[in-house]
Amino acid sequence: VSTTVPYDDKLLRLAEVLGSIHYLRNICGEKSNKWRDQMEQLLTVENPEPLRRARLIASFNHGYRTFDSVYVTCTDQALAAANRYMAEGLSLTREINTRYGE
């Protein structure tokens, strides 16, 4: 039986957004694992049980794969998408922390 928390939908979306940013920022010149590391940090903080952990990782990977089939090089559209996703990620993080943080 998999457990859930009230903010799982937002957390799953945040994981997907992090995967998207990881792909987009790397094709646009940011050669780092910063966004993957953010995902690792999220998993560490949440310490989810195995099924929930697998769903979060699948969301991250889905976000990554969503763009690896669309953009192979950095374009203005890829940069715009990265910026939109960064804003969404910040918004989700703030909302989760404000509503559910301790």
Coordinates of N, CA and C in Angstrom, one line a residue:
V1 N 0.8 -1.2 0.0 CA 0.0 0.0 0.0 C 0.9 1.2 0.0
S2 N 0.6 2.1 -0.9 CA 1.4 3.3 -1.1 C 0.7 4.4 -0.3
T3 N 1.6 5.2 0.5 CA 1.0 6.3 1.2 C 1.1 7.5 0.4
T4 N 0.2 8.5 0.7 CA 0.2 9.8 0.0 C 0.1 10.9 1.0
V5 N 0.5 12.0 0.6 CA 0.3 13.2 1.5 C -0.5 14.2 0.7
P6 N -1.1 15.2 1.5 CA -2.0 16.1 0.8 C -1.4 16.9 -0.4
Y7 N -0.1 17.0 -0.4 CA 0.6 17.8 -1.4 C 1.2 17.0 -2.5
D8 N 0.9 15.7 -2.6 CA 1.6 14.8 -3.5 C 1.4 15.3 -5.0
D9 N 0.2 15.8 -5.4 CA 0.0 16.2 -6.8 C 1.0 17.4 -7.1
K10 N 1.1 18.3 -6.2 CA 2.1 19.4 -6.4 C 3.5 18.9 -6.4
L11 N 3.8 18.0 -5.5 CA 5.2 17.5 -5.4 C 5.5 16.7 -6.7
L12 N 4.6 15.9 -7.2 CA 4.8 15.2 -8.5 C 5.0 16.2 -9.6
R13 N 4.3 17.3 -9.6 CA 4.5 18.3 -10.7 C 5.8 18.9 -10.5
L14 N 6.2 19.2 -9.3 CA 7.5 19.8 -9.0 C 8.6 18.9 -9.5
A15 N 8.5 17.6 -9.3 CA 9.5 16.7 -9.8 C 9.6 16.7 -11.3
E16 N 8.4 16.8 -12.0 CA 8.4 16.8 -13.4 C 9.0 18.1 -13.9
V17 N 8.7 19.2 -13.2 CA 9.3 20.5 -13.6 C 10.9 20.5 -13.4
L18 N 11.3 19.9 -12.4 CA 12.8 19.8 -12.2 C 13.4 19.0 -13.3
G19 N 12.8 17.9 -13.7 CA 13.3 17.1 -14.8 C 13.4 17.9 -16.1
S20 N 12.3 18.7 -16.4 CA 12.3 19.6 -17.6 C 13.4 20.6 -17.5
I21 N 13.6 21.3 -16.4 CA 14.6 22.3 -16.2 C 16.0 21.6 -16.4
H22 N 16.2 20.5 -15.8 CA 17.5 19.8 -15.9 C 17.8 19.6 -17.4
Y23 N 16.9 19.1 -18.2 CA 17.2 18.9 -19.6 C 17.4 20.3 -20.3
L24 N 16.5 21.2 -20.1 CA 16.5 22.5 -20.9 C 17.8 23.3 -20.5
R25 N 18.1 23.4 -19.3 CA 19.2 24.2 -18.9 C 20.5 23.6 -19.4
N26 N 20.6 22.3 -19.4 CA 21.8 21.7 -19.8 C 22.0 21.8 -21.4
I27 N 21.0 21.8 -22.2 CA 21.2 22.0 -23.6 C 21.5 23.5 -23.9
C28 N 21.1 24.3 -22.9 CA 21.3 25.8 -23.1 C 22.6 26.3 -22.4
G29 N 23.5 25.4 -22.1 CA 24.8 25.8 -21.7 C 25.1 25.6 -20.2
E30 N 24.2 25.2 -19.4 CA 24.4 25.0 -18.0 C 24.8 23.5 -17.8
K31 N 26.1 23.3 -17.9 CA 26.6 21.9 -17.8 C 26.8 21.5 -16.3
S32 N 25.6 21.1 -15.7 CA 25.7 20.8 -14.3 C 24.6 19.8 -14.0
N33 N 24.6 19.2 -12.8 CA 23.6 18.4 -12.3 C 22.8 19.1 -11.2
K34 N 22.8 20.5 -11.2 CA 22.1 21.3 -10.2 C 20.7 20.9 -10.0
W35 N 19.9 20.6 -11.1 CA 18.5 20.4 -11.0 C 18.2 18.9 -10.6
R36 N 19.1 18.0 -11.0 CA 19.0 16.6 -10.6 C 19.3 16.6 -9.1
D37 N 20.3 17.4 -8.7 CA 20.7 17.5 -7.3 C 19.5 18.0 -6.4
Q38 N 18.8 19.0 -7.0 CA 17.6 19.5 -6.3 C 16.5 18.3 -6.1
M39 N 16.4 17.5 -7.1 CA 15.5 16.4 -7.0 C 16.0 15.4 -6.0
E40 N 17.3 15.1 -5.9 CA 17.8 14.3 -4.9 C 17.6 14.9 -3.5
Q41 N 17.7 16.2 -3.4 CA 17.4 16.8 -2.1 C 15.9 16.7 -1.7
L42 N 15.1 16.8 -2.7 CA 13.6 16.7 -2.5 C 13.4 15.3 -1.9
L43 N 14.0 14.3 -2.6 CA 13.8 12.9 -2.1 C 14.4 12.6 -0.7
T44 N 15.5 13.3 -0.4 CA 16.1 13.1 0.9 C 15.1 13.7 2.0
V45 N 14.6 14.9 1.7 CA 13.8 15.6 2.7 C 12.4 14.9 2.8
E46 N 11.9 14.4 1.7 CA 10.6 13.7 1.8 C 10.7 12.3 2.4
N47 N 11.8 11.7 2.1 CA 12.1 10.3 2.5 C 10.8 9.4 2.2
P48 N 10.4 9.4 1.0 CA 9.2 8.7 0.7 C 9.4 7.1 0.7
E49 N 8.3 6.5 0.9 CA 8.3 5.0 0.9 C 8.5 4.6 -0.6
P50 N 9.0 3.4 -0.9 CA 9.4 3.0 -2.2 C 8.5 3.3 -3.4
L51 N 7.2 3.0 -3.2 CA 6.3 3.3 -4.4 C 6.1 4.8 -4.6
R52 N 6.0 5.6 -3.6 CA 5.9 7.0 -3.7 C 7.2 7.6 -4.3
R53 N 8.4 7.1 -3.9 CA 9.7 7.5 -4.4 C 9.7 7.2 -5.9
A54 N 9.3 6.0 -6.3 CA 9.3 5.6 -7.7 C 8.4 6.6 -8.5
R55 N 7.2 7.0 -8.0 CA 6.4 7.9 -8.7 C 7.1 9.3 -8.9
L56 N 7.7 9.7 -7.8 CA 8.4 11.0 -7.9 C 9.6 11.0 -9.0
I57 N 10.3 9.9 -9.0 CA 11.4 9.7 -9.9 C 10.8 9.6 -11.4
A58 N 9.7 8.9 -11.5 CA 9.1 8.8 -12.8 C 8.6 10.1 -13.3
S59 N 8.2 11.0 -12.4 CA 7.7 12.3 -12.8 C 8.9 13.1 -13.3
F60 N 10.0 13.1 -12.6 CA 11.3 13.8 -13.0 C 11.7 13.3 -14.4
N61 N 11.7 12.0 -14.6 CA 12.2 11.4 -15.8 C 11.2 11.8 -17.0
H62 N 9.9 11.8 -16.7 CA 8.9 12.3 -17.7 C 9.2 13.7 -18.1
G63 N 9.4 14.6 -17.1 CA 9.7 16.0 -17.5 C 11.0 16.1 -18.4
Y64 N 12.0 15.3 -18.1 CA 13.2 15.3 -18.8 C 12.9 14.8 -20.3
R65 N 12.2 13.7 -20.4 CA 11.9 13.1 -21.7 C 11.0 13.9 -22.5
T66 N 10.1 14.7 -21.9 CA 9.2 15.6 -22.6 C 10.0 16.5 -23.6
F67 N 11.1 17.0 -23.1 CA 11.8 17.9 -24.0 C 13.0 17.3 -24.8
D68 N 13.5 16.2 -24.4 CA 14.6 15.6 -25.1 C 14.2 15.2 -26.5
S69 N 12.9 15.0 -26.7 CA 12.4 14.7 -28.1 C 12.0 15.9 -28.9
V70 N 12.0 17.1 -28.2 CA 11.6 18.3 -28.9 C 12.8 19.2 -29.2
Y71 N 13.7 19.4 -28.3 CA 14.8 20.2 -28.4 C 16.1 19.4 -28.4
V72 N 16.9 19.6 -29.4 CA 18.2 18.9 -29.4 C 19.3 20.0 -29.3
T73 N 19.0 21.2 -29.5 CA 19.9 22.3 -29.3 C 19.1 23.4 -28.6
C74 N 19.8 24.4 -28.0 CA 19.2 25.5 -27.4 C 18.6 26.4 -28.4
T75 N 17.4 26.8 -28.2 CA 16.7 27.8 -29.0 C 16.0 28.8 -28.1
D76 N 15.5 29.9 -28.7 CA 14.8 30.9 -27.9 C 13.6 30.2 -27.2
Q77 N 13.0 29.3 -27.9 CA 11.8 28.6 -27.3 C 12.2 27.8 -26.2
A78 N 13.4 27.1 -26.3 CA 13.9 26.2 -25.2 C 14.2 27.1 -24.0
L79 N 14.8 28.3 -24.2 CA 15.2 29.2 -23.1 C 13.9 29.7 -22.5
A80 N 12.9 30.1 -23.3 CA 11.6 30.6 -22.7 C 10.9 29.5 -21.9
A81 N 11.0 28.2 -22.4 CA 10.4 27.1 -21.6 C 11.1 26.9 -20.3
A82 N 12.4 27.0 -20.3 CA 13.2 26.8 -19.1 C 12.8 27.9 -18.1
N83 N 12.7 29.1 -18.6 CA 12.3 30.2 -17.7 C 10.9 30.1 -17.1
R84 N 10.0 29.6 -17.9 CA 8.6 29.4 -17.5 C 8.6 28.3 -16.4
Y85 N 9.4 27.2 -16.7 CA 9.4 26.1 -15.7 C 10.1 26.5 -14.4
M86 N 11.1 27.3 -14.5 CA 11.8 27.8 -13.3 C 10.8 28.6 -12.5
A87 N 10.0 29.5 -13.1 CA 9.0 30.3 -12.4 C 8.0 29.4 -11.7
E88 N 7.5 28.3 -12.5 CA 6.5 27.4 -12.0 C 7.1 26.6 -10.8
G89 N 8.4 26.2 -10.9 CA 9.0 25.4 -9.8 C 9.1 26.3 -8.6
L90 N 9.5 27.5 -8.7 CA 9.6 28.4 -7.6 C 8.2 28.6 -6.9
S91 N 7.2 28.8 -7.8 CA 5.8 28.9 -7.3 C 5.4 27.7 -6.5
L92 N 5.6 26.5 -7.1 CA 5.2 25.3 -6.4 C 5.9 25.1 -5.1
T93 N 7.2 25.4 -5.1 CA 8.0 25.2 -3.9 C 7.5 26.1 -2.8
R94 N 7.2 27.4 -3.2 CA 6.7 28.3 -2.2 C 5.3 27.9 -1.6
E95 N 4.4 27.4 -2.6 CA 3.1 27.0 -2.1 C 3.2 25.8 -1.2
I96 N 4.0 24.8 -1.6 CA 4.1 23.6 -0.7 C 4.7 24.0 0.7
N97 N 5.7 24.8 0.7 CA 6.3 25.2 1.9 C 5.4 26.1 2.8
T98 N 4.6 27.0 2.1 CA 3.7 27.8 2.9 C 2.5 27.0 3.4
R99 N 1.9 26.2 2.6 CA 0.7 25.4 3.0 C 1.0 24.2 3.9
Y100 N 2.2 23.5 3.6 CA 2.4 22.3 4.3 C 3.7 22.2 5.1
G101 N 4.5 23.2 5.0 CA 5.8 23.2 5.7 C 5.6 23.3 7.2
E102 N 6.7 22.9 7.8 CA 6.6 22.9 9.3 C 7.3 24.0 9.9

